[in-house]
Amino acid sequence: AQSVTQPDIHITVSEGASLELRCNYSYGATPYLFWYVQSPGQGLQLLLKYFSGDTLVQGIKGFEAEFKRSQSSFNLRKPSVHWSDAAEYFCAVVGGTASKLTFGTGTRLQVTL
Amino acid sequence: GAGVSQTPSNKVTEKGKYVELRCDPISGHTALYWYRQSLGQGPEFLIYFQGTGAADDSGLPNDRFFAVRPEGSVSTLKIQRTERGDSAVYLCASSLDRTGGGAVFGEGSRLTVL
Protein backbone atom coordinates (compact mmCIF):
# COMPACT_ATOMS: atom_id res chain seq x y z
CA ALA A 1 0.00 0.00 0.00
CA GLN A 2 1.15 3.50 -0.71
CA SER A 3 1.97 6.02 2.01
CA VAL A 4 3.18 9.59 2.30
CA THR A 5 5.38 11.21 4.93
CA GLN A 6 5.60 14.93 5.49
CA PRO A 7 8.29 15.24 8.15
CA ASP A 8 7.72 18.90 8.94
CA ILE A 9 4.53 19.63 10.90
CA HIS A 10 5.07 23.38 11.03
CA ILE A 11 7.40 25.71 9.11
CA THR A 12 7.87 29.46 9.51
CA VAL A 13 9.50 31.58 6.82
CA SER A 14 9.87 35.29 6.27
CA GLU A 15 8.03 36.91 3.41
CA GLY A 16 10.31 36.99 0.37
CA ALA A 17 12.36 34.01 1.52
CA SER A 18 12.51 30.76 -0.37
CA LEU A 19 10.49 27.74 0.68
CA GLU A 20 10.89 23.99 0.46
CA LEU A 21 8.33 21.57 1.89
CA ARG A 22 9.39 17.95 2.09
CA CYS A 23 7.41 14.94 0.98
CA ASN A 24 8.49 11.30 0.87
CA TYR A 25 6.33 8.56 -0.55
CA SER A 26 6.31 4.81 -0.38
CA TYR A 27 5.16 2.88 -3.43
CA GLY A 28 6.67 0.09 -5.48
CA ALA A 29 6.35 1.67 -8.91
CA THR A 30 6.08 5.19 -10.24
CA PRO A 31 3.16 6.83 -8.51
CA TYR A 32 1.05 9.80 -9.38
CA LEU A 33 2.04 12.62 -7.01
CA PHE A 34 0.20 15.76 -5.99
CA TRP A 35 0.45 18.82 -3.80
CA TYR A 36 -2.69 20.46 -2.41
CA VAL A 37 -3.10 23.63 -0.36
CA GLN A 38 -5.82 24.20 2.21
CA SER A 39 -6.53 27.65 3.58
CA PRO A 40 -8.59 28.01 6.78
CA GLY A 41 -12.23 27.20 6.19
CA GLN A 42 -11.65 26.36 2.55
CA GLY A 43 -11.44 23.22 0.51
CA LEU A 44 -8.32 21.65 -0.90
CA GLN A 45 -6.89 23.29 -3.99
CA LEU A 46 -4.58 21.44 -6.36
CA LEU A 47 -1.21 23.18 -6.75
CA LEU A 48 0.47 20.73 -9.11
CA LYS A 49 0.70 17.10 -10.12
CA TYR A 50 3.24 14.64 -11.51
CA PHE A 51 2.20 11.73 -13.69
CA SER A 52 5.26 11.08 -15.86
CA GLY A 53 7.85 12.83 -18.01
CA ASP A 54 9.76 15.88 -16.87
CA THR A 55 10.56 15.47 -13.20
CA LEU A 56 10.32 19.20 -12.49
CA VAL A 57 6.69 20.20 -12.43
CA GLN A 58 5.37 23.74 -12.48
CA GLY A 59 2.16 24.59 -10.69
CA ILE A 60 -0.06 27.50 -9.86
CA LYS A 61 0.86 30.46 -7.63
CA GLY A 62 4.56 30.17 -8.53
CA PHE A 63 5.06 26.74 -6.93
CA GLU A 64 7.12 23.92 -8.40
CA ALA A 65 8.00 20.40 -7.30
CA GLU A 66 10.68 17.93 -8.26
CA PHE A 67 10.18 14.18 -8.44
CA LYS A 68 13.28 12.27 -7.35
CA ARG A 69 12.81 8.55 -7.76
CA SER A 70 16.11 7.68 -6.06
CA GLN A 71 15.02 9.52 -2.92
CA SER A 72 11.30 8.70 -3.15
CA SER A 73 10.68 12.40 -2.74
CA PHE A 74 8.45 15.05 -4.25
CA ASN A 75 9.42 18.29 -2.51
CA LEU A 76 7.51 21.50 -3.07
CA ARG A 77 9.41 24.74 -3.64
CA LYS A 78 8.77 28.42 -4.13
CA PRO A 79 11.55 30.99 -4.69
CA SER A 80 9.87 33.86 -2.85
CA VAL A 81 7.05 33.35 -0.39
CA HIS A 82 4.15 35.81 -0.06
CA TRP A 83 2.13 36.36 3.11
CA SER A 84 -0.91 34.94 1.33
CA ASP A 85 0.88 31.57 1.02
CA ALA A 86 0.28 30.89 4.72
CA ALA A 87 -1.83 27.73 4.75
CA GLU A 88 -1.69 23.96 5.23
CA TYR A 89 0.03 22.00 2.49
CA PHE A 90 -0.65 18.36 1.76
CA CYS A 91 1.33 15.95 -0.38
CA ALA A 92 -0.64 13.03 -1.81
CA VAL A 93 -0.09 9.92 -3.89
CA VAL A 94 -2.17 7.67 -6.10
CA GLY A 95 -0.64 4.33 -6.88
CA GLY A 96 -1.34 1.58 -9.38
CA THR A 97 -4.94 0.86 -10.23
CA ALA A 98 -6.18 2.59 -7.12
CA SER A 99 -8.04 5.82 -7.67
CA LYS A 100 -7.92 7.08 -4.12
CA LEU A 101 -5.54 9.74 -2.88
CA THR A 102 -3.40 8.91 0.12
CA PHE A 103 -2.46 12.10 1.92
CA GLY A 104 0.35 13.02 4.26
CA THR A 105 -0.44 14.65 7.58
CA GLY A 106 0.30 18.09 6.20
CA THR A 107 2.73 20.94 6.83
CA ARG A 108 1.42 24.19 8.23
CA LEU A 109 3.22 27.19 6.73
CA GLN A 110 3.42 30.42 8.65
CA VAL A 111 4.77 33.53 6.92
CA THR A 112 6.20 36.37 8.96
CA LEU A 113 6.30 39.91 7.62
CA GLY B 1 -22.29 24.18 -11.09
CA ALA B 2 -18.88 25.78 -11.19
CA GLY B 3 -17.53 23.86 -8.25
CA VAL B 4 -18.27 20.98 -5.92
CA SER B 5 -21.05 21.93 -3.54
CA GLN B 6 -21.49 20.30 -0.13
CA THR B 7 -24.37 20.71 2.25
CA PRO B 8 -24.72 21.35 5.08
CA SER B 9 -21.52 23.24 5.73
CA ASN B 10 -21.96 22.61 9.44
CA LYS B 11 -23.94 19.95 11.24
CA VAL B 12 -24.22 19.49 14.98
CA THR B 13 -25.97 16.38 16.18
CA GLU B 14 -26.31 14.23 19.26
CA LYS B 15 -24.73 10.87 19.79
CA GLY B 16 -26.87 8.12 18.34
CA LYS B 17 -28.62 10.26 15.73
CA TYR B 18 -28.70 9.69 11.96
CA VAL B 19 -26.95 12.15 9.63
CA GLU B 20 -26.93 12.73 5.87
CA LEU B 21 -24.31 14.79 4.07
CA ARG B 22 -24.84 15.80 0.47
CA CYS B 23 -22.37 16.36 -2.35
CA ASP B 24 -23.20 17.98 -5.69
CA PRO B 25 -20.23 17.39 -8.01
CA ILE B 26 -19.13 19.35 -11.04
CA SER B 27 -21.43 18.63 -13.95
CA GLY B 28 -20.04 15.88 -16.16
CA HIS B 29 -17.59 14.51 -13.61
CA THR B 30 -18.11 10.77 -13.50
CA ALA B 31 -15.79 10.08 -10.56
CA LEU B 32 -16.81 11.13 -7.04
CA TYR B 33 -14.88 10.65 -3.82
CA TRP B 34 -15.61 11.06 -0.12
CA TYR B 35 -12.82 11.76 2.36
CA ARG B 36 -12.82 12.41 6.09
CA GLN B 37 -10.46 14.89 7.71
CA SER B 38 -9.98 14.84 11.46
CA LEU B 39 -8.39 17.74 13.29
CA GLY B 40 -4.67 17.99 12.57
CA GLN B 41 -4.72 15.17 10.03
CA GLY B 42 -4.70 14.79 6.30
CA PRO B 43 -7.87 13.67 4.54
CA GLU B 44 -8.55 9.92 4.65
CA PHE B 45 -10.28 8.11 1.84
CA LEU B 46 -13.76 6.74 2.48
CA ILE B 47 -15.36 5.75 -0.82
CA TYR B 48 -15.08 6.24 -4.58
CA PHE B 49 -17.90 6.18 -7.12
CA GLN B 50 -17.51 5.73 -10.85
CA GLY B 51 -20.91 6.67 -12.20
CA THR B 52 -23.61 5.19 -10.02
CA GLY B 53 -21.62 2.35 -8.55
CA ALA B 54 -19.22 2.30 -5.62
CA ALA B 55 -15.96 1.20 -7.23
CA ASP B 56 -14.02 1.22 -3.96
CA ASP B 57 -15.55 1.45 -0.49
CA SER B 58 -12.54 0.12 1.37
CA GLY B 59 -12.18 3.29 3.46
CA LEU B 60 -15.60 3.17 5.11
CA PRO B 61 -14.76 2.58 8.78
CA ASN B 62 -17.71 0.35 9.64
CA ASP B 63 -21.25 -0.54 8.63
CA ARG B 64 -22.68 2.63 10.19
CA PHE B 65 -21.35 4.48 7.16
CA PHE B 66 -23.03 4.21 3.78
CA ALA B 67 -23.00 6.30 0.60
CA VAL B 68 -25.15 6.37 -2.50
CA ARG B 69 -25.08 8.03 -5.89
CA PRO B 70 -28.31 6.81 -7.51
CA GLU B 71 -28.25 8.88 -10.70
CA GLY B 72 -24.51 9.26 -11.15
CA SER B 73 -24.39 12.88 -10.04
CA VAL B 74 -25.39 13.91 -6.51
CA SER B 75 -24.09 11.69 -3.71
CA THR B 76 -25.22 11.33 -0.12
CA LEU B 77 -23.05 10.06 2.71
CA LYS B 78 -25.16 8.51 5.45
CA ILE B 79 -24.03 7.91 9.00
CA GLN B 80 -26.19 5.89 11.37
CA ARG B 81 -26.00 5.89 15.18
CA THR B 82 -23.41 8.65 15.20
CA GLU B 83 -20.59 8.53 17.72
CA ARG B 84 -18.39 11.32 19.07
CA GLY B 85 -15.48 9.88 17.11
CA ASP B 86 -17.32 10.59 13.87
CA SER B 87 -16.76 14.31 14.41
CA ALA B 88 -14.67 15.54 11.48
CA VAL B 89 -14.84 17.46 8.23
CA TYR B 90 -16.24 15.31 5.44
CA LEU B 91 -14.85 16.29 2.06
CA CYS B 92 -16.26 15.45 -1.32
CA ALA B 93 -14.31 15.62 -4.58
CA SER B 94 -15.10 14.95 -8.21
CA SER B 95 -13.04 14.42 -11.33
CA LEU B 96 -13.40 13.64 -15.02
CA ASP B 97 -11.35 10.48 -14.82
CA ARG B 98 -10.33 7.78 -12.43
CA THR B 99 -6.77 8.85 -11.76
CA GLY B 100 -7.87 10.12 -8.38
CA GLY B 101 -5.69 13.13 -8.35
CA GLY B 102 -6.51 16.41 -9.93
CA ALA B 103 -9.94 16.04 -8.41
CA VAL B 104 -11.75 19.20 -7.39
CA PHE B 105 -12.70 19.33 -3.72
CA GLY B 106 -15.66 20.94 -2.07
CA GLU B 107 -15.33 23.01 1.08
CA GLY B 108 -16.53 20.18 3.24
CA SER B 109 -19.23 19.47 5.77
CA ARG B 110 -18.11 19.86 9.37
CA LEU B 111 -19.85 17.29 11.55
CA THR B 112 -19.87 17.66 15.32
CA VAL B 113 -21.32 14.87 17.41
CA LEU B 114 -22.09 15.89 20.98
mmCIF file of C-alpha atoms in Angstrom:
data_model
loop_
_atom_site.group_PDB
_atom_site.id
_atom_site.type_symbol
_atom_site.label_atom_id
_atom_site.label_comp_id
_atom_site.label_asym_id
_atom_site.label_seq_id
_atom_site.Cartn_x
_atom_site.Cartn_y
_atom_site.Cartn_z
ATOM 1 C CA ALA A 1 0.000 0.000 0.000
ATOM 2 C CA GLN A 2 1.146 3.501 -0.705
ATOM 3 C CA SER A 3 1.972 6.018 2.013
ATOM 4 C CA VAL A 4 3.182 9.592 2.302
ATOM 5 C CA THR A 5 5.377 11.212 4.927
ATOM 6 C CA GLN A 6 5.603 14.932 5.488
ATOM 7 C CA PRO A 7 8.288 15.240 8.153
ATOM 8 C CA ASP A 8 7.717 18.902 8.944
ATOM 9 C CA ILE A 9 4.534 19.626 10.897
ATOM 10 C CA HIS A 10 5.070 23.376 11.029
ATOM 11 C CA ILE A 11 7.395 25.712 9.108
ATOM 12 C CA THR A 12 7.866 29.459 9.509
ATOM 13 C CA VAL A 13 9.500 31.578 6.818
ATOM 14 C CA SER A 14 9.869 35.288 6.266
ATOM 15 C CA GLU A 15 8.034 36.913 3.408
ATOM 16 C CA GLY A 16 10.311 36.985 0.374
ATOM 17 C CA ALA A 17 12.355 34.015 1.525
ATOM 18 C CA SER A 18 12.512 30.759 -0.367
ATOM 19 C CA LEU A 19 10.489 27.739 0.684
ATOM 20 C CA GLU A 20 10.888 23.986 0.464
ATOM 21 C CA LEU A 21 8.335 21.566 1.893
ATOM 22 C CA ARG A 22 9.392 17.952 2.093
ATOM 23 C CA CYS A 23 7.412 14.940 0.975
ATOM 24 C CA ASN A 24 8.489 11.305 0.867
ATOM 25 C CA TYR A 25 6.329 8.558 -0.551
ATOM 26 C CA SER A 26 6.306 4.809 -0.376
ATOM 27 C CA TYR A 27 5.158 2.883 -3.428
ATOM 28 C CA GLY A 28 6.670 0.092 -5.480
ATOM 29 C CA ALA A 29 6.352 1.668 -8.908
ATOM 30 C CA THR A 30 6.079 5.192 -10.240
ATOM 31 C CA PRO A 31 3.155 6.825 -8.509
ATOM 32 C CA TYR A 32 1.047 9.802 -9.385
ATOM 33 C CA LEU A 33 2.038 12.616 -7.005
ATOM 34 C CA PHE A 34 0.196 15.761 -5.994
ATOM 35 C CA TRP A 35 0.449 18.821 -3.803
ATOM 36 C CA TYR A 36 -2.686 20.456 -2.412
ATOM 37 C CA VAL A 37 -3.103 23.628 -0.360
ATOM 38 C CA GLN A 38 -5.823 24.201 2.211
ATOM 39 C CA SER A 39 -6.532 27.651 3.581
ATOM 40 C CA PRO A 40 -8.588 28.013 6.785
ATOM 41 C CA GLY A 41 -12.230 27.204 6.186
ATOM 42 C CA GLN A 42 -11.653 26.355 2.554
ATOM 43 C CA GLY A 43 -11.445 23.217 0.510
ATOM 44 C CA LEU A 44 -8.321 21.645 -0.897
ATOM 45 C CA GLN A 45 -6.888 23.291 -3.989
ATOM 46 C CA LEU A 46 -4.582 21.443 -6.357
ATOM 47 C CA LEU A 47 -1.212 23.176 -6.752
ATOM 48 C CA LEU A 48 0.474 20.731 -9.114
ATOM 49 C CA LYS A 49 0.699 17.102 -10.124
ATOM 50 C CA TYR A 50 3.235 14.644 -11.509
ATOM 51 C CA PHE A 51 2.195 11.725 -13.686
ATOM 52 C CA SER A 52 5.261 11.080 -15.859
ATOM 53 C CA GLY A 53 7.854 12.832 -18.011
ATOM 54 C CA ASP A 54 9.756 15.881 -16.871
ATOM 55 C CA THR A 55 10.555 15.466 -13.196
ATOM 56 C CA LEU A 56 10.316 19.201 -12.491
ATOM 57 C CA VAL A 57 6.686 20.197 -12.429
ATOM 58 C CA GLN A 58 5.365 23.740 -12.481
ATOM 59 C CA GLY A 59 2.157 24.593 -10.689
ATOM 60 C CA ILE A 60 -0.056 27.501 -9.855
ATOM 61 C CA LYS A 61 0.859 30.458 -7.632
ATOM 62 C CA GLY A 62 4.557 30.173 -8.531
ATOM 63 C CA PHE A 63 5.057 26.739 -6.935
ATOM 64 C CA GLU A 64 7.116 23.920 -8.398
ATOM 65 C CA ALA A 65 7.995 20.402 -7.299
ATOM 66 C CA GLU A 66 10.675 17.932 -8.264
ATOM 67 C CA PHE A 67 10.176 14.177 -8.437
ATOM 68 C CA LYS A 68 13.277 12.275 -7.354
ATOM 69 C CA ARG A 69 12.810 8.549 -7.756
ATOM 70 C CA SER A 70 16.109 7.685 -6.060
ATOM 71 C CA GLN A 71 15.017 9.517 -2.918
ATOM 72 C CA SER A 72 11.303 8.697 -3.145
ATOM 73 C CA SER A 73 10.679 12.400 -2.742
ATOM 74 C CA PHE A 74 8.446 15.053 -4.245
ATOM 75 C CA ASN A 75 9.418 18.294 -2.510
ATOM 76 C CA LEU A 76 7.505 21.505 -3.074
ATOM 77 C CA ARG A 77 9.407 24.737 -3.645
ATOM 78 C CA LYS A 78 8.775 28.419 -4.129
ATOM 79 C CA PRO A 79 11.550 30.985 -4.691
ATOM 80 C CA SER A 80 9.874 33.858 -2.854
ATOM 81 C CA VAL A 81 7.046 33.354 -0.391
ATOM 82 C CA HIS A 82 4.151 35.807 -0.064
ATOM 83 C CA TRP A 83 2.132 36.359 3.114
ATOM 84 C CA SER A 84 -0.906 34.939 1.330
ATOM 85 C CA ASP A 85 0.882 31.570 1.017
ATOM 86 C CA ALA A 86 0.283 30.893 4.720
ATOM 87 C CA ALA A 87 -1.832 27.730 4.752
ATOM 88 C CA GLU A 88 -1.695 23.958 5.228
ATOM 89 C CA TYR A 89 0.033 22.004 2.491
ATOM 90 C CA PHE A 90 -0.646 18.357 1.761
ATOM 91 C CA CYS A 91 1.327 15.947 -0.377
ATOM 92 C CA ALA A 92 -0.642 13.027 -1.806
ATOM 93 C CA VAL A 93 -0.093 9.916 -3.892
ATOM 94 C CA VAL A 94 -2.172 7.666 -6.104
ATOM 95 C CA GLY A 95 -0.643 4.325 -6.876
ATOM 96 C CA GLY A 96 -1.340 1.581 -9.381
ATOM 97 C CA THR A 97 -4.940 0.863 -10.234
ATOM 98 C CA ALA A 98 -6.181 2.591 -7.122
ATOM 99 C CA SER A 99 -8.037 5.817 -7.667
ATOM 100 C CA LYS A 100 -7.916 7.085 -4.124
ATOM 101 C CA LEU A 101 -5.544 9.742 -2.881
ATOM 102 C CA THR A 102 -3.396 8.909 0.124
ATOM 103 C CA PHE A 103 -2.463 12.101 1.920
ATOM 104 C CA GLY A 104 0.347 13.022 4.257
ATOM 105 C CA THR A 105 -0.437 14.645 7.580
ATOM 106 C CA GLY A 106 0.299 18.091 6.198
ATOM 107 C CA THR A 107 2.732 20.939 6.829
ATOM 108 C CA ARG A 108 1.424 24.190 8.225
ATOM 109 C CA LEU A 109 3.221 27.189 6.731
ATOM 110 C CA GLN A 110 3.422 30.415 8.651
ATOM 111 C CA VAL A 111 4.769 33.525 6.918
ATOM 112 C CA THR A 112 6.200 36.374 8.957
ATOM 113 C CA LEU A 113 6.302 39.912 7.623
ATOM 114 C CA GLY B 1 -22.290 24.182 -11.086
ATOM 115 C CA ALA B 2 -18.877 25.784 -11.194
ATOM 116 C CA GLY B 3 -17.532 23.860 -8.247
ATOM 117 C CA VAL B 4 -18.272 20.979 -5.917
ATOM 118 C CA SER B 5 -21.050 21.926 -3.537
ATOM 119 C CA GLN B 6 -21.487 20.298 -0.129
ATOM 120 C CA THR B 7 -24.375 20.710 2.254
ATOM 121 C CA PRO B 8 -24.718 21.349 5.084
ATOM 122 C CA SER B 9 -21.517 23.243 5.731
ATOM 123 C CA ASN B 10 -21.959 22.610 9.438
ATOM 124 C CA LYS B 11 -23.944 19.955 11.245
ATOM 125 C CA VAL B 12 -24.221 19.489 14.983
ATOM 126 C CA THR B 13 -25.971 16.377 16.185
ATOM 127 C CA GLU B 14 -26.307 14.233 19.256
ATOM 128 C CA LYS B 15 -24.735 10.870 19.787
ATOM 129 C CA GLY B 16 -26.868 8.116 18.338
ATOM 130 C CA LYS B 17 -28.619 10.260 15.728
ATOM 131 C CA TYR B 18 -28.702 9.692 11.960
ATOM 132 C CA VAL B 19 -26.952 12.151 9.633
ATOM 133 C CA GLU B 20 -26.929 12.729 5.870
ATOM 134 C CA LEU B 21 -24.308 14.792 4.069
ATOM 135 C CA ARG B 22 -24.840 15.803 0.467
ATOM 136 C CA CYS B 23 -22.368 16.362 -2.352
ATOM 137 C CA ASP B 24 -23.197 17.977 -5.687
ATOM 138 C CA PRO B 25 -20.228 17.391 -8.012
ATOM 139 C CA ILE B 26 -19.125 19.349 -11.036
ATOM 140 C CA SER B 27 -21.426 18.625 -13.952
ATOM 141 C CA GLY B 28 -20.042 15.877 -16.162
ATOM 142 C CA HIS B 29 -17.591 14.513 -13.615
ATOM 143 C CA THR B 30 -18.108 10.771 -13.499
ATOM 144 C CA ALA B 31 -15.791 10.080 -10.564
ATOM 145 C CA LEU B 32 -16.808 11.127 -7.044
ATOM 146 C CA TYR B 33 -14.881 10.647 -3.823
ATOM 147 C CA TRP B 34 -15.605 11.061 -0.122
ATOM 148 C CA TYR B 35 -12.821 11.758 2.360
ATOM 149 C CA ARG B 36 -12.817 12.415 6.093
ATOM 150 C CA GLN B 37 -10.457 14.889 7.712
ATOM 151 C CA SER B 38 -9.985 14.845 11.457
ATOM 152 C CA LEU B 39 -8.387 17.740 13.286
ATOM 153 C CA GLY B 40 -4.666 17.993 12.566
ATOM 154 C CA GLN B 41 -4.719 15.170 10.035
ATOM 155 C CA GLY B 42 -4.704 14.793 6.299
ATOM 156 C CA PRO B 43 -7.871 13.670 4.544
ATOM 157 C CA GLU B 44 -8.546 9.921 4.651
ATOM 158 C CA PHE B 45 -10.282 8.110 1.836
ATOM 159 C CA LEU B 46 -13.760 6.736 2.476
ATOM 160 C CA ILE B 47 -15.364 5.748 -0.824
ATOM 161 C CA TYR B 48 -15.076 6.243 -4.582
ATOM 162 C CA PHE B 49 -17.901 6.181 -7.122
ATOM 163 C CA GLN B 50 -17.514 5.734 -10.849
ATOM 164 C CA GLY B 51 -20.911 6.671 -12.200
ATOM 165 C CA THR B 52 -23.614 5.187 -10.016
ATOM 166 C CA GLY B 53 -21.617 2.348 -8.546
ATOM 167 C CA ALA B 54 -19.220 2.305 -5.624
ATOM 168 C CA ALA B 55 -15.955 1.199 -7.225
ATOM 169 C CA ASP B 56 -14.017 1.217 -3.962
ATOM 170 C CA ASP B 57 -15.551 1.450 -0.487
ATOM 171 C CA SER B 58 -12.537 0.123 1.373
ATOM 172 C CA GLY B 59 -12.184 3.285 3.457
ATOM 173 C CA LEU B 60 -15.596 3.166 5.109
ATOM 174 C CA PRO B 61 -14.760 2.583 8.782
ATOM 175 C CA ASN B 62 -17.712 0.347 9.644
ATOM 176 C CA ASP B 63 -21.251 -0.545 8.626
ATOM 177 C CA ARG B 64 -22.683 2.626 10.189
ATOM 178 C CA PHE B 65 -21.346 4.485 7.160
ATOM 179 C CA PHE B 66 -23.026 4.207 3.781
ATOM 180 C CA ALA B 67 -22.999 6.301 0.602
ATOM 181 C CA VAL B 68 -25.155 6.372 -2.504
ATOM 182 C CA ARG B 69 -25.078 8.033 -5.893
ATOM 183 C CA PRO B 70 -28.311 6.808 -7.514
ATOM 184 C CA GLU B 71 -28.246 8.881 -10.705
ATOM 185 C CA GLY B 72 -24.510 9.264 -11.150
ATOM 186 C CA SER B 73 -24.393 12.884 -10.042
ATOM 187 C CA VAL B 74 -25.388 13.911 -6.512
ATOM 188 C CA SER B 75 -24.087 11.693 -3.713
ATOM 189 C CA THR B 76 -25.216 11.325 -0.119
ATOM 190 C CA LEU B 77 -23.049 10.056 2.715
ATOM 191 C CA LYS B 78 -25.162 8.514 5.450
ATOM 192 C CA ILE B 79 -24.029 7.908 9.005
ATOM 193 C CA GLN B 80 -26.187 5.887 11.375
ATOM 194 C CA ARG B 81 -26.000 5.893 15.175
ATOM 195 C CA THR B 82 -23.408 8.652 15.199
ATOM 196 C CA GLU B 83 -20.586 8.535 17.722
ATOM 197 C CA ARG B 84 -18.389 11.322 19.067
ATOM 198 C CA GLY B 85 -15.477 9.877 17.111
ATOM 199 C CA ASP B 86 -17.322 10.592 13.873
ATOM 200 C CA SER B 87 -16.757 14.307 14.412
ATOM 201 C CA ALA B 88 -14.671 15.536 11.477
ATOM 202 C CA VAL B 89 -14.837 17.458 8.227
ATOM 203 C CA TYR B 90 -16.245 15.313 5.443
ATOM 204 C CA LEU B 91 -14.854 16.293 2.064
ATOM 205 C CA CYS B 92 -16.261 15.452 -1.321
ATOM 206 C CA ALA B 93 -14.309 15.619 -4.575
ATOM 207 C CA SER B 94 -15.105 14.947 -8.208
ATOM 208 C CA SER B 95 -13.040 14.416 -11.329
ATOM 209 C CA LEU B 96 -13.400 13.640 -15.020
ATOM 210 C CA ASP B 97 -11.346 10.483 -14.825
ATOM 211 C CA ARG B 98 -10.328 7.781 -12.428
ATOM 212 C CA THR B 99 -6.766 8.851 -11.757
ATOM 213 C CA GLY B 100 -7.874 10.120 -8.377
ATOM 214 C CA GLY B 101 -5.694 13.128 -8.350
ATOM 215 C CA GLY B 102 -6.508 16.415 -9.927
ATOM 216 C CA ALA B 103 -9.943 16.035 -8.405
ATOM 217 C CA VAL B 104 -11.751 19.202 -7.393
ATOM 218 C CA PHE B 105 -12.696 19.326 -3.717
ATOM 219 C CA GLY B 106 -15.662 20.940 -2.071
ATOM 220 C CA GLU B 107 -15.330 23.014 1.083
ATOM 221 C CA GLY B 108 -16.526 20.181 3.244
ATOM 222 C CA SER B 109 -19.226 19.471 5.769
ATOM 223 C CA ARG B 110 -18.112 19.861 9.368
ATOM 224 C CA LEU B 111 -19.849 17.290 11.554
ATOM 225 C CA THR B 112 -19.867 17.658 15.319
ATOM 226 C CA VAL B 113 -21.324 14.868 17.408
ATOM 227 C CA LEU B 114 -22.089 15.886 20.980
#
